[in-house]
Tab-separated table of C-alpha atoms in Angstrom:
chain	number	residue	atom	x	y	z
A	1	GLY	CA	30.213	75.294	40.896
A	2	GLN	CA	28.746	74.878	38.267
A	3	ASN	CA	30.945	74.154	34.920
A	4	ILE	CA	30.675	74.108	31.040
A	5	ASP	CA	34.040	73.093	29.440
A	6	GLN	CA	34.208	73.829	25.310
A	7	PRO	CA	37.273	74.055	22.866
A	8	THR	CA	37.467	77.248	22.455
A	9	GLU	CA	38.192	76.740	18.524
A	10	MET	CA	37.723	74.410	15.964
A	11	THR	CA	38.969	74.197	12.487
A	12	ALA	CA	37.212	72.237	9.356
A	13	THR	CA	37.185	72.728	5.754
A	14	GLU	CA	34.348	72.768	3.771
A	15	GLY	CA	31.898	69.172	2.852
A	16	ALA	CA	33.300	67.615	5.821
A	17	ILE	CA	32.564	66.497	9.286
A	18	VAL	CA	33.035	67.985	11.995
A	19	GLN	CA	31.798	67.587	16.190
A	20	ILE	CA	31.651	69.711	18.709
A	21	ASN	CA	32.242	68.636	22.266
A	22	CYS	CA	30.351	69.971	25.736
A	23	THR	CA	30.766	68.559	29.016
A	24	TYR	CA	29.373	69.415	32.354
A	25	GLN	CA	28.793	70.131	35.507
A	26	THR	CA	25.859	71.327	36.594
A	27	SER	CA	23.595	71.355	40.032
A	28	GLY	CA	20.804	69.549	38.134
A	29	PHE	CA	20.053	69.044	34.745
A	30	ASN	CA	16.498	70.710	32.806
A	31	GLY	CA	17.927	70.159	29.095
A	32	LEU	CA	21.247	71.355	27.072
A	33	PHE	CA	20.705	73.459	24.502
A	34	TRP	CA	23.387	74.188	21.328
A	35	TYR	CA	22.637	77.299	19.820
A	36	GLN	CA	25.109	78.811	17.385
A	37	GLN	CA	26.411	82.955	16.895
A	38	HIS	CA	26.931	84.866	14.218
A	39	ALA	CA	29.846	87.307	14.643
A	40	GLY	CA	27.965	90.486	15.930
A	41	GLU	CA	24.534	89.156	15.852
A	42	ALA	CA	22.754	87.315	18.505
A	43	PRO	CA	22.266	83.301	19.234
A	44	THR	CA	19.813	81.006	17.471
A	45	PHE	CA	19.018	78.259	18.707
A	46	LEU	CA	20.379	75.143	17.433
A	47	SER	CA	19.128	71.523	19.435
A	48	TYR	CA	17.258	70.602	22.510
A	49	ASN	CA	18.205	67.625	24.140
A	50	VAL	CA	16.618	66.210	27.640
A	51	LEU	CA	16.917	62.490	27.310
A	52	ASP	CA	20.076	60.226	26.457
A	53	GLY	CA	20.546	59.849	22.891
A	54	LEU	CA	20.965	61.632	19.409
A	55	GLU	CA	18.754	64.052	18.001
A	56	GLU	CA	19.029	65.145	14.007
A	57	LYS	CA	17.496	68.421	12.654
A	58	GLY	CA	19.498	68.243	8.987
A	59	ARG	CA	22.403	68.506	8.683
A	60	PHE	CA	22.407	69.302	11.926
A	61	SER	CA	22.876	66.445	15.072
A	62	SER	CA	22.905	66.557	18.934
A	63	PHE	CA	23.691	63.592	21.128
A	64	LEU	CA	23.176	64.121	24.652
A	65	SER	CA	24.711	61.497	27.864
A	66	ARG	CA	23.096	62.837	30.772
A	67	SER	CA	25.544	59.851	32.795
A	68	LYS	CA	28.051	61.124	31.181
A	69	GLY	CA	27.678	64.983	32.033
A	70	TYR	CA	28.379	65.327	27.959
A	71	SER	CA	27.146	66.587	25.358
A	72	TYR	CA	28.147	67.029	21.281
A	73	LEU	CA	26.660	69.063	18.335
A	74	LEU	CA	27.632	67.254	15.053
A	75	LEU	CA	28.081	68.633	11.779
A	76	LYS	CA	28.036	67.683	8.183
A	77	GLU	CA	28.166	68.747	4.891
A	78	LEU	CA	29.651	72.218	5.922
A	79	GLN	CA	29.195	75.372	4.010
A	80	MET	CA	30.947	78.906	4.931
A	81	LYS	CA	28.121	79.500	6.375
A	82	ASP	CA	28.713	78.077	8.879
A	83	SER	CA	31.705	79.593	9.979
A	84	ALA	CA	30.516	81.201	13.338
A	85	SER	CA	30.580	80.329	17.502
A	86	TYR	CA	28.155	77.528	18.901
A	87	LEU	CA	27.049	77.505	22.163
A	88	CYS	CA	26.563	74.917	24.461
A	89	ALA	CA	24.144	75.706	27.470
A	90	VAL	CA	22.363	73.257	29.811
A	91	LYS	CA	19.465	74.684	32.390
A	92	ASP	CA	20.213	73.414	36.337
A	93	SER	CA	17.856	72.530	38.953
A	94	ASN	CA	16.373	75.708	39.044
A	95	TYR	CA	15.801	76.291	34.828
A	96	GLN	CA	18.925	78.794	35.016
A	97	LEU	CA	20.625	78.473	31.882
A	98	ILE	CA	24.220	77.931	31.985
A	99	TRP	CA	26.832	79.064	29.083
A	100	GLY	CA	30.028	77.844	28.182
A	101	ALA	CA	32.523	79.762	26.474
A	102	GLY	CA	31.706	79.023	22.729
A	103	THR	CA	34.122	76.974	20.064
A	104	LYS	CA	34.600	79.303	17.594
A	105	LEU	CA	34.047	77.012	14.514
A	106	ILE	CA	35.986	77.998	11.459
A	107	ILE	CA	35.184	76.395	8.042
A	108	LYS	CA	38.329	76.628	5.032
A	109	PRO	CA	37.480	75.865	1.602
B	1	GLY	CA	8.121	80.636	15.635
B	2	ALA	CA	8.721	82.979	18.151
B	3	VAL	CA	9.610	86.584	17.261
B	4	VAL	CA	12.156	88.852	19.770
B	5	SER	CA	12.533	92.673	18.888
B	6	GLN	CA	15.138	94.890	20.534
B	7	HIS	CA	15.939	98.258	20.332
B	8	PRO	CA	18.346	100.604	19.423
B	9	SER	CA	19.708	98.037	17.346
B	10	ARG	CA	22.916	100.703	17.479
B	11	VAL	CA	23.350	103.749	20.318
B	12	ILE	CA	25.810	106.095	20.990
B	13	CYS	CA	25.680	108.009	24.144
B	14	LYS	CA	28.469	110.746	26.162
B	15	SER	CA	28.944	109.640	29.714
B	16	GLY	CA	26.927	109.903	32.060
B	17	THR	CA	24.018	109.663	29.893
B	18	SER	CA	21.533	107.194	30.409
B	19	VAL	CA	20.086	104.709	27.760
B	20	LYS	CA	16.875	102.875	26.956
B	21	ILE	CA	16.890	99.608	25.232
B	22	GLU	CA	13.763	97.890	24.670
B	23	CYS	CA	12.934	94.568	24.346
B	24	ARG	CA	9.714	93.784	22.700
B	25	SER	CA	8.138	89.519	22.375
B	26	LEU	CA	6.112	89.700	18.757
B	27	ASP	CA	3.986	86.978	18.692
B	28	PHE	CA	3.858	85.452	22.303
B	29	GLN	CA	3.598	86.565	25.926
B	30	ALA	CA	7.057	86.425	27.066
B	31	THR	CA	6.253	85.429	31.515
B	32	THR	CA	10.194	85.881	32.004
B	33	MET	CA	12.442	87.659	29.617
B	34	PHE	CA	16.514	87.732	30.181
B	35	TRP	CA	19.137	90.999	29.640
B	36	TYR	CA	23.163	89.498	28.828
B	37	ARG	CA	25.983	91.825	28.304
B	38	GLN	CA	28.136	90.428	26.310
B	39	PHE	CA	32.128	91.385	25.769
B	40	PRO	CA	33.723	90.634	22.383
B	41	LYS	CA	34.874	86.730	21.624
B	42	LYS	CA	33.724	86.005	25.573
B	43	SER	CA	30.087	84.310	26.181
B	44	LEU	CA	27.120	85.739	27.082
B	45	MET	CA	26.897	87.262	31.153
B	46	LEU	CA	23.592	87.163	32.199
B	47	MET	CA	22.597	90.697	34.145
B	48	ALA	CA	19.552	90.092	35.576
B	49	THR	CA	16.316	87.095	35.148
B	50	SER	CA	12.472	89.532	34.998
B	51	ASN	CA	8.936	88.582	35.245
B	52	GLU	CA	6.139	90.541	34.452
B	53	GLY	CA	4.769	92.576	37.280
B	54	SER	CA	7.402	92.074	39.501
B	55	LYS	CA	11.319	93.137	39.771
B	56	ALA	CA	13.991	91.942	37.960
B	57	THR	CA	16.194	89.078	39.548
B	58	TYR	CA	20.362	91.053	39.205
B	59	GLU	CA	23.042	88.847	38.928
B	60	GLN	CA	25.661	88.263	41.541
B	61	GLY	CA	27.723	91.574	40.640
B	62	VAL	CA	25.029	93.355	38.929
B	63	GLU	CA	24.630	96.543	39.937
B	64	LYS	CA	20.952	97.281	39.976
B	65	ASP	CA	20.483	100.872	40.761
B	66	LYS	CA	22.787	101.570	37.114
B	67	PHE	CA	21.195	98.875	35.169
B	68	LEU	CA	17.212	99.918	35.654
B	69	ILE	CA	14.779	96.823	34.211
B	70	ASN	CA	11.467	96.790	33.447
B	71	HIS	CA	9.282	94.206	32.854
B	72	ALA	CA	5.841	96.045	32.058
B	73	SER	CA	3.727	93.445	30.151
B	74	LEU	CA	3.957	90.583	28.770
B	75	THR	CA	5.585	91.991	25.647
B	76	LEU	CA	8.146	94.527	26.656
B	77	SER	CA	11.064	94.571	28.454
B	78	THR	CA	13.516	97.860	29.306
B	79	LEU	CA	16.891	97.749	30.500
B	80	THR	CA	18.253	101.533	31.468
B	81	VAL	CA	22.044	101.826	32.114
B	82	THR	CA	22.670	105.095	33.915
B	83	SER	CA	24.961	107.358	34.634
B	84	ALA	CA	27.102	105.201	31.813
B	85	HIS	CA	30.368	104.712	31.538
B	86	PRO	CA	32.904	103.961	28.495
B	87	GLU	CA	32.879	100.730	30.476
B	88	ASP	CA	29.255	99.754	29.835
B	89	SER	CA	30.230	99.375	26.872
B	90	SER	CA	28.971	96.529	24.727
B	91	PHE	CA	26.452	93.981	23.381
B	92	TYR	CA	22.959	93.744	25.108
B	93	ILE	CA	21.055	90.756	24.896
B	94	CYS	CA	17.687	90.500	25.784
B	95	SER	CA	16.440	86.984	25.517
B	96	ALA	CA	12.293	86.020	26.616
B	97	SER	CA	10.162	82.315	27.683
B	98	GLY	CA	6.686	81.835	27.715
B	99	THR	CA	6.613	79.760	30.572
B	100	SER	CA	9.180	80.526	33.971
B	101	GLY	CA	12.300	79.349	32.576
B	102	SER	CA	11.916	75.703	31.489
B	103	ASP	CA	11.457	76.751	27.957
B	104	GLU	CA	13.394	78.028	24.267
B	105	GLN	CA	14.943	81.201	25.250
B	106	TYR	CA	14.395	82.981	21.743
B	107	PHE	CA	17.009	85.775	21.236
B	108	GLY	CA	16.413	89.773	20.306
B	109	PRO	CA	18.796	90.729	17.699
B	110	GLY	CA	21.266	92.491	20.676
B	111	THR	CA	22.103	95.899	21.016
B	112	ARG	CA	25.287	97.230	20.127
B	113	LEU	CA	26.232	100.496	23.207
B	114	THR	CA	28.912	102.816	22.237
B	115	VAL	CA	29.742	105.301	25.333
B	116	THR	CA	32.512	107.995	24.380
């Protein structure tokens, strides 16, 4: 079966750095997405990786290793507004998005 | 960037009635639209995928006669929850992509449905 694993919840301190991991087992691979979702709102796009390596976008970076079925989202200089759920999703061979359950990130002052 | 709207944002209805939710892509043509539902503190659950002008493809376990999807144009898809029951109360989210599904999905703001 297809599976996306990410931690249920993480806690970090304002101003610090946090890394949210995602491992996947899917039938084929056509890209990995990270989305941010605040409570009661729809997800918003953060990053897309299809090749191995690091993609940096401001305070957020995303890394992919296809051979390991592994990705992480790195958030730097954490702000209180970064408190949200972070969803990892993989496009399989049919271009269908397989979603992880999300990681709830709690930022403390 | 691409914008997707949903209407209504919140709706409360009585058991047995039907509710229609609209999803529109405002500045691009959405070849494919997706409908999700999300329970509190749970991840997104894909309900169906619809391509303009053709019947929707429903995920296993989703009743197509209860959740009617119409993708009438490249900018509009509707989800109708028929004969709603309290267990249908949920957060319904649509998303749209510009090609056959290989592109990023752009999400609407979601619709909170409460059935009393």
